Amino acid sequence: QKEVEQNSGPLSVPEGAIASLNCTYSDRGSQSFFWYRQYSGKSPELIMFIYSNGDKEDGRFTAQLNKASQYVSLLIRDSQPSDSATYLCAGKAAGNKLTFGGGTRVLVKP
Amino acid sequence: DAGVTQSPTHLIKTRGQQVTLRCSPISGHKSVSWYQQVLGQGPQFIFQYYEKEERGRGNFPDRFSARQFPNYSSELNVNALLLGDSALYLCASSRTSASYEQYFGPGTRLTVT
C-alpha cells in the first residue's frame, strides 16, 4: 500500500464547474498536507497546505482535511482551462520530508 | 527575489558515469531538499539539508550523496549511473528544516543512456 494515494485520472471537468480531487494517506504520523500543481514538463508549484481538521479556503481553492478518516481533498471552483495540470497531494510528518502521491491529472474542457 | 535555481537544465550521461547537480535556494532560506521524479510518478524524497547538516535521507542507495555549502547552496552527486536514474531531479527550498512552505526549482532533467 502506498503511503499517499491519489486517483491518477484524468478527471475531466467542464469550464466553470467544480473539480474535486481526493487523497488518502496511511501514515498517522503525518501532520500537515500539501497540494501542488504541476504543468507538463514543469516543476511542482505549491497551491496550499492544511494541518487542522476542517476546511481551508484560498481564492478558488478549498482544501479539506479529515484526520480520523485519513483523507485530504482539494476543490477547485470555477475551473478554467489554465487549471489543466497534474495535482500532487503530499503529506509531511516530522522534518521536511514530503511524501507525494502519484498525482491526479485534471483536464478542464472549454 | 529570485526563486530556486538549478543547474544544469538538462544532462545526458552514460551508464556508469557520475553526475553532479546544483541548487541555489531562495535568499534567506537555509534548508534544501532533493527529490527524484520519474515520469508519470510523484516526486520521491532523497535528502534534506539544513545549516549544512543532513537532516533526512530517503530510501536511495549509497550511490546518491549530497552536501550543503556555507552559502546554503547544495549539490547532489550520483555515482555509477544506471538507466533507472533517468528522471527529473528537483530541489526544494524552505526557510527552516520544519517550514510548511517548500518551493521547488525548475529541476534538472537527467537522461542516462
PDB file of C-alpha atoms in Angstrom:
ATOM      1  CA  GLN A   1       0.000   0.000   0.000  1.00  0.00           C
ATOM      2  CA  LYS A   2       1.365   3.400  -0.969  1.00  0.00           C
ATOM      3  CA  GLU A   3       1.662   5.954   1.821  1.00  0.00           C
ATOM      4  CA  VAL A   4      -0.246   8.597  -0.143  1.00  0.00           C
ATOM      5  CA  GLU A   5      -2.750   7.530  -2.765  1.00  0.00           C
ATOM      6  CA  GLN A   6      -4.497   9.504  -5.462  1.00  0.00           C
ATOM      7  CA  ASN A   7      -6.650   8.566  -8.401  1.00  0.00           C
ATOM      8  CA  SER A   8      -4.470   9.073 -11.468  1.00  0.00           C
ATOM      9  CA  GLY A   9      -7.375  10.370 -13.567  1.00  0.00           C
ATOM     10  CA  PRO A  10      -7.768  12.049 -15.906  1.00  0.00           C
ATOM     11  CA  LEU A  11     -10.516  13.997 -14.194  1.00  0.00           C
ATOM     12  CA  SER A  12     -12.439  15.770 -16.930  1.00  0.00           C
ATOM     13  CA  VAL A  13     -14.288  18.898 -15.820  1.00  0.00           C
ATOM     14  CA  PRO A  14     -16.303  21.419 -17.867  1.00  0.00           C
ATOM     15  CA  GLU A  15     -15.124  25.001 -17.701  1.00  0.00           C
ATOM     16  CA  GLY A  16     -16.775  26.827 -14.795  1.00  0.00           C
ATOM     17  CA  ALA A  17     -17.546  23.640 -12.860  1.00  0.00           C
ATOM     18  CA  ILE A  18     -16.053  22.404  -9.583  1.00  0.00           C
ATOM     19  CA  ALA A  19     -13.168  19.930  -9.726  1.00  0.00           C
ATOM     20  CA  SER A  20     -12.960  17.632  -6.719  1.00  0.00           C
ATOM     21  CA  LEU A  21      -9.679  15.828  -6.034  1.00  0.00           C
ATOM     22  CA  ASN A  22      -9.160  13.244  -3.333  1.00  0.00           C
ATOM     23  CA  CYS A  23      -6.164  11.853  -1.493  1.00  0.00           C
ATOM     24  CA  THR A  24      -5.825   9.229   1.236  1.00  0.00           C
ATOM     25  CA  TYR A  25      -2.813   8.579   3.439  1.00  0.00           C
ATOM     26  CA  SER A  26      -1.708   5.709   5.621  1.00  0.00           C
ATOM     27  CA  ASP A  27       0.856   7.329   7.959  1.00  0.00           C
ATOM     28  CA  ARG A  28      -0.984   8.621  11.019  1.00  0.00           C
ATOM     29  CA  GLY A  29       2.199  10.487  11.925  1.00  0.00           C
ATOM     30  CA  SER A  30       1.609  12.849   9.017  1.00  0.00           C
ATOM     31  CA  GLN A  31       0.726  16.206  10.495  1.00  0.00           C
ATOM     32  CA  SER A  32       0.356  18.515   7.534  1.00  0.00           C
ATOM     33  CA  PHE A  33      -0.720  18.124   3.938  1.00  0.00           C
ATOM     34  CA  PHE A  34       0.070  19.943   0.768  1.00  0.00           C
ATOM     35  CA  TRP A  35      -1.378  20.372  -2.681  1.00  0.00           C
ATOM     36  CA  TYR A  36       0.972  21.123  -5.545  1.00  0.00           C
ATOM     37  CA  ARG A  37       0.084  21.805  -9.169  1.00  0.00           C
ATOM     38  CA  GLN A  38       2.432  20.572 -11.866  1.00  0.00           C
ATOM     39  CA  TYR A  39       2.143  21.535 -15.511  1.00  0.00           C
ATOM     40  CA  SER A  40       3.614  19.139 -18.038  1.00  0.00           C
ATOM     41  CA  GLY A  41       7.391  19.491 -18.172  1.00  0.00           C
ATOM     42  CA  LYS A  42       7.471  21.923 -15.246  1.00  0.00           C
ATOM     43  CA  SER A  43       8.235  21.649 -11.538  1.00  0.00           C
ATOM     44  CA  PRO A  44       5.569  21.433  -8.808  1.00  0.00           C
ATOM     45  CA  GLU A  45       4.049  24.705  -7.626  1.00  0.00           C
ATOM     46  CA  LEU A  46       2.625  24.980  -4.092  1.00  0.00           C
ATOM     47  CA  ILE A  47      -1.107  25.766  -4.095  1.00  0.00           C
ATOM     48  CA  MET A  48      -1.858  25.464  -0.395  1.00  0.00           C
ATOM     49  CA  PHE A  49      -1.276  23.474   2.764  1.00  0.00           C
ATOM     50  CA  ILE A  50      -3.510  22.386   5.630  1.00  0.00           C
ATOM     51  CA  TYR A  51      -2.741  20.971   9.057  1.00  0.00           C
ATOM     52  CA  SER A  52      -6.004  21.282  11.015  1.00  0.00           C
ATOM     53  CA  ASN A  53      -9.161  19.261  10.541  1.00  0.00           C
ATOM     54  CA  GLY A  54     -11.757  21.089   8.503  1.00  0.00           C
ATOM     55  CA  ASP A  55     -11.667  23.400   5.529  1.00  0.00           C
ATOM     56  CA  LYS A  56      -9.178  25.992   4.385  1.00  0.00           C
ATOM     57  CA  GLU A  57     -10.005  28.353   1.541  1.00  0.00           C
ATOM     58  CA  ASP A  58      -7.690  30.359  -0.669  1.00  0.00           C
ATOM     59  CA  GLY A  59      -9.298  32.046  -3.650  1.00  0.00           C
ATOM     60  CA  ARG A  60     -10.883  29.421  -5.897  1.00  0.00           C
ATOM     61  CA  PHE A  61      -9.228  26.592  -3.951  1.00  0.00           C
ATOM     62  CA  THR A  62     -10.515  24.831  -0.826  1.00  0.00           C
ATOM     63  CA  ALA A  63      -8.563  22.129   0.965  1.00  0.00           C
ATOM     64  CA  GLN A  64     -10.299  19.765   3.354  1.00  0.00           C
ATOM     65  CA  LEU A  65      -8.648  17.528   5.942  1.00  0.00           C
ATOM     66  CA  ASN A  66     -10.179  14.693   7.945  1.00  0.00           C
ATOM     67  CA  LYS A  67      -7.505  13.085  10.113  1.00  0.00           C
ATOM     68  CA  ALA A  68      -9.849  10.448  11.534  1.00  0.00           C
ATOM     69  CA  SER A  69     -10.571   9.179   8.026  1.00  0.00           C
ATOM     70  CA  GLN A  70      -7.014   9.927   6.816  1.00  0.00           C
ATOM     71  CA  TYR A  71      -8.432  11.855   3.914  1.00  0.00           C
ATOM     72  CA  VAL A  72      -7.476  15.095   2.201  1.00  0.00           C
ATOM     73  CA  SER A  73      -9.291  16.776  -0.650  1.00  0.00           C
ATOM     74  CA  LEU A  74      -8.967  19.792  -2.910  1.00  0.00           C
ATOM     75  CA  LEU A  75     -11.853  21.615  -4.528  1.00  0.00           C
ATOM     76  CA  ILE A  76     -11.256  23.933  -7.465  1.00  0.00           C
ATOM     77  CA  ARG A  77     -14.210  26.243  -8.049  1.00  0.00           C
ATOM     78  CA  ASP A  78     -14.975  27.911 -11.385  1.00  0.00           C
ATOM     79  CA  SER A  79     -12.452  25.669 -13.140  1.00  0.00           C
ATOM     80  CA  GLN A  80     -10.544  27.288 -16.006  1.00  0.00           C
ATOM     81  CA  PRO A  81      -8.648  25.694 -18.900  1.00  0.00           C
ATOM     82  CA  SER A  82      -5.472  27.029 -17.241  1.00  0.00           C
ATOM     83  CA  ASP A  83      -6.213  24.718 -14.291  1.00  0.00           C
ATOM     84  CA  SER A  84      -5.499  21.723 -16.538  1.00  0.00           C
ATOM     85  CA  ALA A  85      -2.479  20.115 -14.878  1.00  0.00           C
ATOM     86  CA  THR A  86      -1.459  17.281 -12.575  1.00  0.00           C
ATOM     87  CA  TYR A  87      -2.278  17.890  -8.926  1.00  0.00           C
ATOM     88  CA  LEU A  88       0.022  16.310  -6.371  1.00  0.00           C
ATOM     89  CA  CYS A  89      -1.010  15.593  -2.798  1.00  0.00           C
ATOM     90  CA  ALA A  90       1.776  15.302  -0.217  1.00  0.00           C
ATOM     91  CA  GLY A  91       1.949  14.562   3.490  1.00  0.00           C
ATOM     92  CA  LYS A  92       4.612  15.633   5.948  1.00  0.00           C
ATOM     93  CA  ALA A  93       5.487  14.034   9.271  1.00  0.00           C
ATOM     94  CA  ALA A  94       8.498  15.297  11.219  1.00  0.00           C
ATOM     95  CA  GLY A  95      11.117  17.359   9.462  1.00  0.00           C
ATOM     96  CA  ASN A  96      10.719  18.483   5.906  1.00  0.00           C
ATOM     97  CA  LYS A  97      10.266  15.197   4.083  1.00  0.00           C
ATOM     98  CA  LEU A  98       7.254  15.351   1.790  1.00  0.00           C
ATOM     99  CA  THR A  99       5.674  12.051   0.782  1.00  0.00           C
ATOM    100  CA  PHE A 100       3.843  12.503  -2.514  1.00  0.00           C
ATOM    101  CA  GLY A 101       1.054  10.629  -4.158  1.00  0.00           C
ATOM    102  CA  GLY A 102       1.225   9.806  -7.831  1.00  0.00           C
ATOM    103  CA  GLY A 103      -0.868  12.807  -8.820  1.00  0.00           C
ATOM    104  CA  THR A 104      -4.267  13.323 -10.434  1.00  0.00           C
ATOM    105  CA  ARG A 105      -4.406  14.697 -13.951  1.00  0.00           C
ATOM    106  CA  VAL A 106      -7.143  17.285 -14.417  1.00  0.00           C
ATOM    107  CA  LEU A 107      -8.496  18.347 -17.806  1.00  0.00           C
ATOM    108  CA  VAL A 108     -10.753  21.392 -17.941  1.00  0.00           C
ATOM    109  CA  LYS A 109     -12.708  21.474 -21.180  1.00  0.00           C
ATOM    110  CA  PRO A 110     -13.906  24.809 -22.605  1.00  0.00           C
TER     111      PRO A 110
ATOM    112  CA  ASP B   1      13.526  37.922  -5.194  1.00  0.00           C
ATOM    113  CA  ALA B   2      14.891  35.172  -7.358  1.00  0.00           C
ATOM    114  CA  GLY B   3      13.395  31.749  -6.917  1.00  0.00           C
ATOM    115  CA  VAL B   4      15.181  28.456  -6.546  1.00  0.00           C
ATOM    116  CA  THR B   5      17.734  27.929  -9.291  1.00  0.00           C
ATOM    117  CA  GLN B   6      19.118  24.632 -10.523  1.00  0.00           C
ATOM    118  CA  SER B   7      21.819  23.738 -12.983  1.00  0.00           C
ATOM    119  CA  PRO B   8      22.173  22.275 -15.466  1.00  0.00           C
ATOM    120  CA  THR B   9      18.705  22.213 -17.018  1.00  0.00           C
ATOM    121  CA  HIS B  10      19.302  19.052 -18.986  1.00  0.00           C
ATOM    122  CA  LEU B  11      22.014  16.447 -18.836  1.00  0.00           C
ATOM    123  CA  ILE B  12      22.743  13.286 -20.805  1.00  0.00           C
ATOM    124  CA  LYS B  13      25.094  10.734 -19.267  1.00  0.00           C
ATOM    125  CA  THR B  14      26.177   7.185 -19.979  1.00  0.00           C
ATOM    126  CA  ARG B  15      25.698   4.253 -17.647  1.00  0.00           C
ATOM    127  CA  GLY B  16      28.471   4.040 -15.080  1.00  0.00           C
ATOM    128  CA  GLN B  17      29.305   7.734 -15.182  1.00  0.00           C
ATOM    129  CA  GLN B  18      28.981  10.189 -12.326  1.00  0.00           C
ATOM    130  CA  VAL B  19      26.906  13.369 -12.233  1.00  0.00           C
ATOM    131  CA  THR B  20      26.721  16.477 -10.039  1.00  0.00           C
ATOM    132  CA  LEU B  21      23.584  18.594  -9.867  1.00  0.00           C
ATOM    133  CA  ARG B  22      23.491  22.045  -8.288  1.00  0.00           C
ATOM    134  CA  CYS B  23      20.874  24.062  -6.462  1.00  0.00           C
ATOM    135  CA  SER B  24      20.712  27.572  -5.047  1.00  0.00           C
ATOM    136  CA  PRO B  25      17.859  28.217  -2.606  1.00  0.00           C
ATOM    137  CA  ILE B  26      15.740  31.321  -2.276  1.00  0.00           C
ATOM    138  CA  SER B  27      17.583  34.100  -0.465  1.00  0.00           C
ATOM    139  CA  GLY B  28      17.058  33.715   3.277  1.00  0.00           C
ATOM    140  CA  HIS B  29      16.195  30.027   3.030  1.00  0.00           C
ATOM    141  CA  LYS B  30      18.526  27.710   4.888  1.00  0.00           C
ATOM    142  CA  SER B  31      17.084  24.317   4.051  1.00  0.00           C
ATOM    143  CA  VAL B  32      17.392  22.407   0.796  1.00  0.00           C
ATOM    144  CA  SER B  33      15.716  19.121  -0.048  1.00  0.00           C
ATOM    145  CA  TRP B  34      16.277  16.928  -3.087  1.00  0.00           C
ATOM    146  CA  TYR B  35      13.619  14.858  -4.834  1.00  0.00           C
ATOM    147  CA  GLN B  36      13.637  12.461  -7.773  1.00  0.00           C
ATOM    148  CA  GLN B  37      10.615  12.403 -10.070  1.00  0.00           C
ATOM    149  CA  VAL B  38      10.344   9.594 -12.561  1.00  0.00           C
ATOM    150  CA  LEU B  39       7.989  10.247 -15.475  1.00  0.00           C
ATOM    151  CA  GLY B  40       4.374   9.650 -14.507  1.00  0.00           C
ATOM    152  CA  GLN B  41       5.055   9.440 -10.766  1.00  0.00           C
ATOM    153  CA  GLY B  42       5.138  11.828  -7.835  1.00  0.00           C
ATOM    154  CA  PRO B  43       8.459  13.142  -6.522  1.00  0.00           C
ATOM    155  CA  GLN B  44      10.389  10.912  -4.117  1.00  0.00           C
ATOM    156  CA  PHE B  45      12.419  12.344  -1.264  1.00  0.00           C
ATOM    157  CA  ILE B  46      16.186  11.822  -1.477  1.00  0.00           C
ATOM    158  CA  PHE B  47      17.826  14.166   1.064  1.00  0.00           C
ATOM    159  CA  GLN B  48      17.231  17.184   3.246  1.00  0.00           C
ATOM    160  CA  TYR B  49      19.986  19.539   4.412  1.00  0.00           C
ATOM    161  CA  TYR B  50      19.683  22.328   6.926  1.00  0.00           C
ATOM    162  CA  GLU B  51      22.535  24.505   8.103  1.00  0.00           C
ATOM    163  CA  LYS B  52      24.978  22.237   6.233  1.00  0.00           C
ATOM    164  CA  GLU B  53      23.859  19.142   8.120  1.00  0.00           C
ATOM    165  CA  GLU B  54      21.922  16.197   6.729  1.00  0.00           C
ATOM    166  CA  ARG B  55      18.517  16.153   8.379  1.00  0.00           C
ATOM    167  CA  GLY B  56      16.848  13.392   6.424  1.00  0.00           C
ATOM    168  CA  ARG B  57      17.560  10.675   3.903  1.00  0.00           C
ATOM    169  CA  GLY B  58      15.136   8.764   1.733  1.00  0.00           C
ATOM    170  CA  ASN B  59      15.300   5.193   0.539  1.00  0.00           C
ATOM    171  CA  PHE B  60      18.024   5.640  -2.060  1.00  0.00           C
ATOM    172  CA  PRO B  61      21.283   3.692  -2.462  1.00  0.00           C
ATOM    173  CA  ASP B  62      24.646   4.988  -1.297  1.00  0.00           C
ATOM    174  CA  ARG B  63      25.421   5.981  -4.875  1.00  0.00           C
ATOM    175  CA  PHE B  64      23.456   9.105  -4.044  1.00  0.00           C
ATOM    176  CA  SER B  65      25.136  11.724  -1.865  1.00  0.00           C
ATOM    177  CA  ALA B  66      24.713  15.421  -1.235  1.00  0.00           C
ATOM    178  CA  ARG B  67      26.154  18.332   0.636  1.00  0.00           C
ATOM    179  CA  GLN B  68      25.288  21.893   1.525  1.00  0.00           C
ATOM    180  CA  PHE B  69      27.688  24.796   1.447  1.00  0.00           C
ATOM    181  CA  PRO B  70      28.050  27.792   3.810  1.00  0.00           C
ATOM    182  CA  ASN B  71      26.006  29.925   1.392  1.00  0.00           C
ATOM    183  CA  TYR B  72      23.214  27.273   1.650  1.00  0.00           C
ATOM    184  CA  SER B  73      23.565  26.127  -1.938  1.00  0.00           C
ATOM    185  CA  SER B  74      23.667  22.390  -2.416  1.00  0.00           C
ATOM    186  CA  GLU B  75      24.997  19.675  -4.678  1.00  0.00           C
ATOM    187  CA  LEU B  76      23.567  16.240  -5.365  1.00  0.00           C
ATOM    188  CA  ASN B  77      26.012  13.609  -6.612  1.00  0.00           C
ATOM    189  CA  VAL B  78      25.081  10.326  -8.203  1.00  0.00           C
ATOM    190  CA  ASN B  79      27.776   7.735  -8.910  1.00  0.00           C
ATOM    191  CA  ALA B  80      27.742   4.675 -11.160  1.00  0.00           C
ATOM    192  CA  LEU B  81      24.664   5.846 -13.054  1.00  0.00           C
ATOM    193  CA  LEU B  82      22.013   3.325 -14.008  1.00  0.00           C
ATOM    194  CA  LEU B  83      19.342   3.621 -16.673  1.00  0.00           C
ATOM    195  CA  GLY B  84      16.773   3.812 -13.859  1.00  0.00           C
ATOM    196  CA  ASP B  85      18.347   7.038 -12.601  1.00  0.00           C
ATOM    197  CA  SER B  86      16.837   8.846 -15.574  1.00  0.00           C
ATOM    198  CA  ALA B  87      14.432  11.322 -14.009  1.00  0.00           C
ATOM    199  CA  LEU B  88      13.700  14.941 -13.173  1.00  0.00           C
ATOM    200  CA  TYR B  89      15.732  15.943 -10.124  1.00  0.00           C
ATOM    201  CA  LEU B  90      14.057  18.625  -8.083  1.00  0.00           C
ATOM    202  CA  CYS B  91      15.481  20.866  -5.431  1.00  0.00           C
ATOM    203  CA  ALA B  92      13.136  22.402  -2.854  1.00  0.00           C
ATOM    204  CA  SER B  93      13.969  25.387  -0.688  1.00  0.00           C
ATOM    205  CA  SER B  94      12.488  26.335   2.688  1.00  0.00           C
ATOM    206  CA  ARG B  95      13.332  28.791   5.444  1.00  0.00           C
ATOM    207  CA  THR B  96      13.958  26.184   8.121  1.00  0.00           C
ATOM    208  CA  SER B  97      14.033  22.427   8.484  1.00  0.00           C
ATOM    209  CA  ALA B  98      10.370  22.395   9.530  1.00  0.00           C
ATOM    210  CA  SER B  99       8.804  25.154   7.425  1.00  0.00           C
ATOM    211  CA  TYR B 100       5.445  24.419   5.889  1.00  0.00           C
ATOM    212  CA  GLU B 101       6.244  26.012   2.572  1.00  0.00           C
ATOM    213  CA  GLN B 102       8.732  24.302   0.298  1.00  0.00           C
ATOM    214  CA  TYR B 103       9.348  25.876  -3.092  1.00  0.00           C
ATOM    215  CA  PHE B 104      10.666  23.820  -5.963  1.00  0.00           C
ATOM    216  CA  GLY B 105      13.225  24.848  -8.529  1.00  0.00           C
ATOM    217  CA  PRO B 106      12.766  24.141 -12.250  1.00  0.00           C
ATOM    218  CA  GLY B 107      14.576  20.825 -11.967  1.00  0.00           C
ATOM    219  CA  THR B 108      17.372  19.070 -13.833  1.00  0.00           C
ATOM    220  CA  ARG B 109      16.317  16.523 -16.427  1.00  0.00           C
ATOM    221  CA  LEU B 110      18.839  13.661 -16.339  1.00  0.00           C
ATOM    222  CA  THR B 111      18.879  11.090 -19.105  1.00  0.00           C
ATOM    223  CA  VAL B 112      21.098   8.039 -18.716  1.00  0.00           C
ATOM    224  CA  THR B 113      21.816   6.079 -21.897  1.00  0.00           C
TER     225      THR B 113
END
